[in-house]
Tab-separated table of C-alpha atoms in Angstrom:
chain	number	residue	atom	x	y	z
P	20	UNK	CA	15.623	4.702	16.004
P	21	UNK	CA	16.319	3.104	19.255
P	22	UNK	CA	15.114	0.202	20.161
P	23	UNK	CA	13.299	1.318	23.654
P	24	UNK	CA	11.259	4.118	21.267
P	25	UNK	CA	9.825	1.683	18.774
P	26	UNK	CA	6.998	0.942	20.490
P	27	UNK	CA	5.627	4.695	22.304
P	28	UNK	CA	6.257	5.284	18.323
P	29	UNK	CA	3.584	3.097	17.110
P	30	UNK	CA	0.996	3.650	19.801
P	31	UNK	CA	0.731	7.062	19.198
P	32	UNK	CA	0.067	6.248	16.108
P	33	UNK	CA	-2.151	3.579	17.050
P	34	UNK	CA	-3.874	6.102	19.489
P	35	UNK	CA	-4.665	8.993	16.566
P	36	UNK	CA	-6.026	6.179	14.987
P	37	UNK	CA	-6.801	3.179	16.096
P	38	UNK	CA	-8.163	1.313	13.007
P	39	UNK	CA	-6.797	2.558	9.832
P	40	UNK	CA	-7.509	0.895	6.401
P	41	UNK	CA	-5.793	1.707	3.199
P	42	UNK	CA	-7.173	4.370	0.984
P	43	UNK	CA	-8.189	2.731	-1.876
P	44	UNK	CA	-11.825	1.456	-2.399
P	45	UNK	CA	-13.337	-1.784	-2.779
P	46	UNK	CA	-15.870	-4.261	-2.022
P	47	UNK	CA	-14.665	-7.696	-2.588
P	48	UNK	CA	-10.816	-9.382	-2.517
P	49	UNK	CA	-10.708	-8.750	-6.498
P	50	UNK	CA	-11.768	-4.954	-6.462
P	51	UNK	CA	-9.113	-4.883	-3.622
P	52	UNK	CA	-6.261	-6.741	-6.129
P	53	UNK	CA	-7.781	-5.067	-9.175
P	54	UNK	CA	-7.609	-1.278	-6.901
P	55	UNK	CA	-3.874	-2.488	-5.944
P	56	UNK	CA	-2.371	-3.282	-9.357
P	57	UNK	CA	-3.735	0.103	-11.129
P	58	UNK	CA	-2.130	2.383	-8.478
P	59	UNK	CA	1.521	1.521	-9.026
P	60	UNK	CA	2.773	4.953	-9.723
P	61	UNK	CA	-0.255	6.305	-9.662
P	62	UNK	CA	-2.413	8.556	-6.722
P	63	UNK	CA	-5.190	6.340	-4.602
P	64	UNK	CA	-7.233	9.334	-5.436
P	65	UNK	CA	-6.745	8.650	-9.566
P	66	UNK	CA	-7.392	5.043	-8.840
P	67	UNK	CA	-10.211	5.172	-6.917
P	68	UNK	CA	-12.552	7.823	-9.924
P	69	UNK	CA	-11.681	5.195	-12.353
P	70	UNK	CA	-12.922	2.210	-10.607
P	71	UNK	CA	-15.879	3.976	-8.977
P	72	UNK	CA	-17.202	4.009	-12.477
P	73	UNK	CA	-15.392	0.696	-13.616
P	74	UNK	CA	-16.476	-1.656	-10.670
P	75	UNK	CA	-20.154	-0.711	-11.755
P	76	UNK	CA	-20.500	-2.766	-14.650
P	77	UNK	CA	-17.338	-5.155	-14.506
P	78	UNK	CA	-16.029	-6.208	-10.404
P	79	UNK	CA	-15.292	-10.034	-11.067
P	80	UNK	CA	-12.651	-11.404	-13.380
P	81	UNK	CA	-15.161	-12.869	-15.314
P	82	UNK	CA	-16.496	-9.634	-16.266
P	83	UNK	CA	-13.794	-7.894	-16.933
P	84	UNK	CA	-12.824	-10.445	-19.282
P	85	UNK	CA	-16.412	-9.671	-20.761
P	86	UNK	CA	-15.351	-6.127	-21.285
P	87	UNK	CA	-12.213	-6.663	-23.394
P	88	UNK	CA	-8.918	-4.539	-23.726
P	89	UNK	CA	-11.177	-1.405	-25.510
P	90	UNK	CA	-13.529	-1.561	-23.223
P	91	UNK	CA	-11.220	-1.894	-20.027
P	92	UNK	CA	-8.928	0.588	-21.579
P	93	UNK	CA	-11.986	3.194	-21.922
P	94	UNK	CA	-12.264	2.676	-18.530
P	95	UNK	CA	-8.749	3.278	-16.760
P	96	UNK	CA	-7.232	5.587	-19.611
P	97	UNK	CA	-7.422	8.500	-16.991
P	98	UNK	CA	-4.775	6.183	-14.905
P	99	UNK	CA	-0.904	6.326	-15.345
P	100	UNK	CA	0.445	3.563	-17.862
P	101	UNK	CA	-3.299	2.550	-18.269
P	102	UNK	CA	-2.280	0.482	-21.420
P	103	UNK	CA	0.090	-1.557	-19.536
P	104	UNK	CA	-2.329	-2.125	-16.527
P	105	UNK	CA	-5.070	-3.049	-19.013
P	106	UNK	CA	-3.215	-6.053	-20.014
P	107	UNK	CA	-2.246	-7.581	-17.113
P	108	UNK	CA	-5.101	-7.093	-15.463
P	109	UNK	CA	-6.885	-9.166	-18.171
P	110	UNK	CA	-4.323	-11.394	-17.665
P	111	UNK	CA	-4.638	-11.558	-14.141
P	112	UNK	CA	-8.369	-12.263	-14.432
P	113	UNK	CA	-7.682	-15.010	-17.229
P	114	UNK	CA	-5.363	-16.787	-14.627
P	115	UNK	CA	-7.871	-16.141	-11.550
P	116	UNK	CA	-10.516	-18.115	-13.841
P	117	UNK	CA	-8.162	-20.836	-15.250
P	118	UNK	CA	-6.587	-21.598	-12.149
P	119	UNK	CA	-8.409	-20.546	-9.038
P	120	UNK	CA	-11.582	-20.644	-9.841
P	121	UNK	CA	-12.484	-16.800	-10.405
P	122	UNK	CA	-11.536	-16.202	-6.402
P	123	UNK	CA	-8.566	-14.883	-5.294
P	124	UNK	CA	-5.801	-16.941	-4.037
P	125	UNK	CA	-4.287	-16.510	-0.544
P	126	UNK	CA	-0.982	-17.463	-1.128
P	127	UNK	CA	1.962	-15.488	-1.949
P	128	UNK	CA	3.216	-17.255	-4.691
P	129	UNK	CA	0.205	-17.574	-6.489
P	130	UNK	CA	-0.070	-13.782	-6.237
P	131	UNK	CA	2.995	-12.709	-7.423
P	132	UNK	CA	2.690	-15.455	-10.820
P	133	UNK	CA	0.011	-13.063	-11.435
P	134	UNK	CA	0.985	-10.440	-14.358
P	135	UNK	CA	1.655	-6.637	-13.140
P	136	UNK	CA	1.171	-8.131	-9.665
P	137	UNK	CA	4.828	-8.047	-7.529
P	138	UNK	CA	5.571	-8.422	-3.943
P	139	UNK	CA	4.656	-5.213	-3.105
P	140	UNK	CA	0.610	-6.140	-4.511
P	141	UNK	CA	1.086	-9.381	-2.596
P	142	UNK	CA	1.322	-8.163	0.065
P	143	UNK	CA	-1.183	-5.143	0.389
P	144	UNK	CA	-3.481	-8.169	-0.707
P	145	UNK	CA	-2.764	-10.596	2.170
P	146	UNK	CA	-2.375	-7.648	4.860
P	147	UNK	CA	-5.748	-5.911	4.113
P	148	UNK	CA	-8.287	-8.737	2.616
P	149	UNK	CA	-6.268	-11.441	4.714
P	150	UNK	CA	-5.355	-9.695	7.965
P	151	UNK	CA	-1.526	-11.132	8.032
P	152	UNK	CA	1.084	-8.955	8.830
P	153	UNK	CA	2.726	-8.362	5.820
P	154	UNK	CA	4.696	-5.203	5.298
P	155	UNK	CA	3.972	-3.505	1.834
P	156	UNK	CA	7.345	-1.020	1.157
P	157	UNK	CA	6.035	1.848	-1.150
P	158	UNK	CA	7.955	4.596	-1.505
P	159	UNK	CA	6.145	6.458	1.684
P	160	UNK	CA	7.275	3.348	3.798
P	161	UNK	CA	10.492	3.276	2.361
P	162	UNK	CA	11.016	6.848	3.294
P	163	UNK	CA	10.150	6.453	6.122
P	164	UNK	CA	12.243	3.003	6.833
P	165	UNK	CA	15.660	4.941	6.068
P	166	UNK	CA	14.384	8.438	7.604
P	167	UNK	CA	13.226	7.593	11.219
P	168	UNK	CA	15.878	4.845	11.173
P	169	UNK	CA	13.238	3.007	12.208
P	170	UNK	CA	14.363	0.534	9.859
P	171	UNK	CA	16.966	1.610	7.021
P	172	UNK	CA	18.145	-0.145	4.136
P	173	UNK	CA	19.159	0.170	0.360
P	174	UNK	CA	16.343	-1.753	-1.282
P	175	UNK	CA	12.507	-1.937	-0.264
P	176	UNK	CA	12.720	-5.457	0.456
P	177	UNK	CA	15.867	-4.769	3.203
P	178	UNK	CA	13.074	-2.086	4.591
P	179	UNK	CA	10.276	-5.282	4.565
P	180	UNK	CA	12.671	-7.196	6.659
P	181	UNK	CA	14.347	-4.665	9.145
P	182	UNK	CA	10.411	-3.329	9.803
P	183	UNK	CA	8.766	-6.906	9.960
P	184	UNK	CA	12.264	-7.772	12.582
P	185	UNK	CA	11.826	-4.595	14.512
P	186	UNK	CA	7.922	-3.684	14.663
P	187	UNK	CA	6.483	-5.217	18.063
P	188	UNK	CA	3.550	-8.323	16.841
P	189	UNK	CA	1.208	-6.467	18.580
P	190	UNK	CA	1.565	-3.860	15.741
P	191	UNK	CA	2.425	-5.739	13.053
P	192	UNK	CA	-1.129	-6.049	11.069
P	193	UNK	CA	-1.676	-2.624	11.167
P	194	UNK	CA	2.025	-1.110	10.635
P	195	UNK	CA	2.057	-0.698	7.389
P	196	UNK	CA	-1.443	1.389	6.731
P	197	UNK	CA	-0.077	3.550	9.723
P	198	UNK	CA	3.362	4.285	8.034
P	199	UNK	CA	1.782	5.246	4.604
P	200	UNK	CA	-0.355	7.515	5.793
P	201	UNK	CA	2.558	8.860	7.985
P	202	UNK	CA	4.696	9.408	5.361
P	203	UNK	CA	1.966	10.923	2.774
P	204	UNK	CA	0.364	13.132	5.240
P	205	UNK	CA	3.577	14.275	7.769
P	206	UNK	CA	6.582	12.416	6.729
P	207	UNK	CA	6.656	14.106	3.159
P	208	UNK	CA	9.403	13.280	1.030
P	209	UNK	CA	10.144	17.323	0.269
P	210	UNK	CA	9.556	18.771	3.687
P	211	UNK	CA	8.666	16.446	6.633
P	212	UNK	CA	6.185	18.541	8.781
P	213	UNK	CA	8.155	18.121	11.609
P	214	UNK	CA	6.916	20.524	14.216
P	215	UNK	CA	3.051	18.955	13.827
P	216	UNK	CA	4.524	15.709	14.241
P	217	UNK	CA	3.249	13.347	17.011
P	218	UNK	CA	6.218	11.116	16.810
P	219	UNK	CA	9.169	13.690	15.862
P	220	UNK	CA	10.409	12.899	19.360
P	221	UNK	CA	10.969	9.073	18.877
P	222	UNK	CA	12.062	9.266	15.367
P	223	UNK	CA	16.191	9.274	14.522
P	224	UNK	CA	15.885	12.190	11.617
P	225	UNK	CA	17.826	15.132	12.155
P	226	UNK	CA	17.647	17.947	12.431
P	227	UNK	CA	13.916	18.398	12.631
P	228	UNK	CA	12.015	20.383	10.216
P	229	UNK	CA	10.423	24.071	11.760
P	230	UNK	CA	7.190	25.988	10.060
P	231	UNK	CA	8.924	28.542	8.437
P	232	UNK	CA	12.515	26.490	7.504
């Protein structure tokens, strides 16, 4: 993507709209990490029915830690790798209480010591309950990274840092929730719907996807 079409490319997305928010549902800065660590590989949709339910009766670490592995497991079990999750995020809440208190930390590095939670958490976590403009590379942003050549590499974190060198500040914060939903909505990984794109014209991929192709 060249650099004079980097920024009409984000304020049409900005314009369609203006203040966009991750997908996944919470109430409080744990929900939000808790939310975060149970969708790796794993729909926002899926996440959020489990945690409607779970969030109920256990939405602080200390409660979850009341509910035990069972309990927690009964809980999640309709989410991908649920036993894994289940661990670390008992775990995680056993750390949250030990060492900060119950609340969570807002600091990089004491996110990512916390188990199942990588740079990819720690960052959704300090971009949406934080506001800094952190760039969280799933595999929608990562698509779209390397397809728009908005900013390519070979690994997510070369993505991070060719997106959080090449995005203008002024769009920084809200970058990455406009870029997922990009690239889960338009920018599919299969098919990119091309022709009811509203930034096909700024964007590097070629050639562009028609209707019936």
């Amino acid at each position: 993507m060249k650099k004079e079409h980097i920024e009409p490319f984000f304020a049409t997305l900005k314009a369609a709209n203006p203040q966009p928010n991750t997908e996944l549902e919470y109430t409080s800065v744990f929900e939000l990490l808790a939310a975060v660590l149970l969708s790796a590989q794993a729909t926002d949709v899926g996440v959020n029915k489990a945690t409607r339910k779970l969030f109920v009766v256990a939405n602080t670490p200390q409660k979850i830690l009341q509910l035990g592995l069972a309990e927690l497991e009964s809980h999640i079990k309709t989410i991908g790798l649920f036993r894994s999750k289940a661990k670390h995020l008992l775990q995680t809440c056993q750390m949250l209480v030990d060492l900060h208190g119950g609340e969570v930390p807002r600091n990089r590095e004491a996110l990512e010591a916390l188990p199942g939670v990588g740079r990819k958490t720690a960052n959704v976590v300090l971009n949406v309950a934080f506001g800094e403009p952190t760039m969280a590379v799933d595999t929608h942003i990562f698509r779209m990274g390397n397809r728009t050549g908005l900013a390519p590499g070979q690994t997510p974190y070369e993505v991070e840092m060719g997106l959080l060198k090449r995005i203008p500040p002024t769009y920084l914060v809200d970058a990455h929730h406009w870029l997922i939903l990009h690239g889960r909505y338009v920018c599919q990984a299969r098919k990119p719907l091309c022709w009811q794109c509203q930034v096909s014209a700024y964007c590097s991929f070629k050639p562009k996807t028609k209707r019936d192709s």
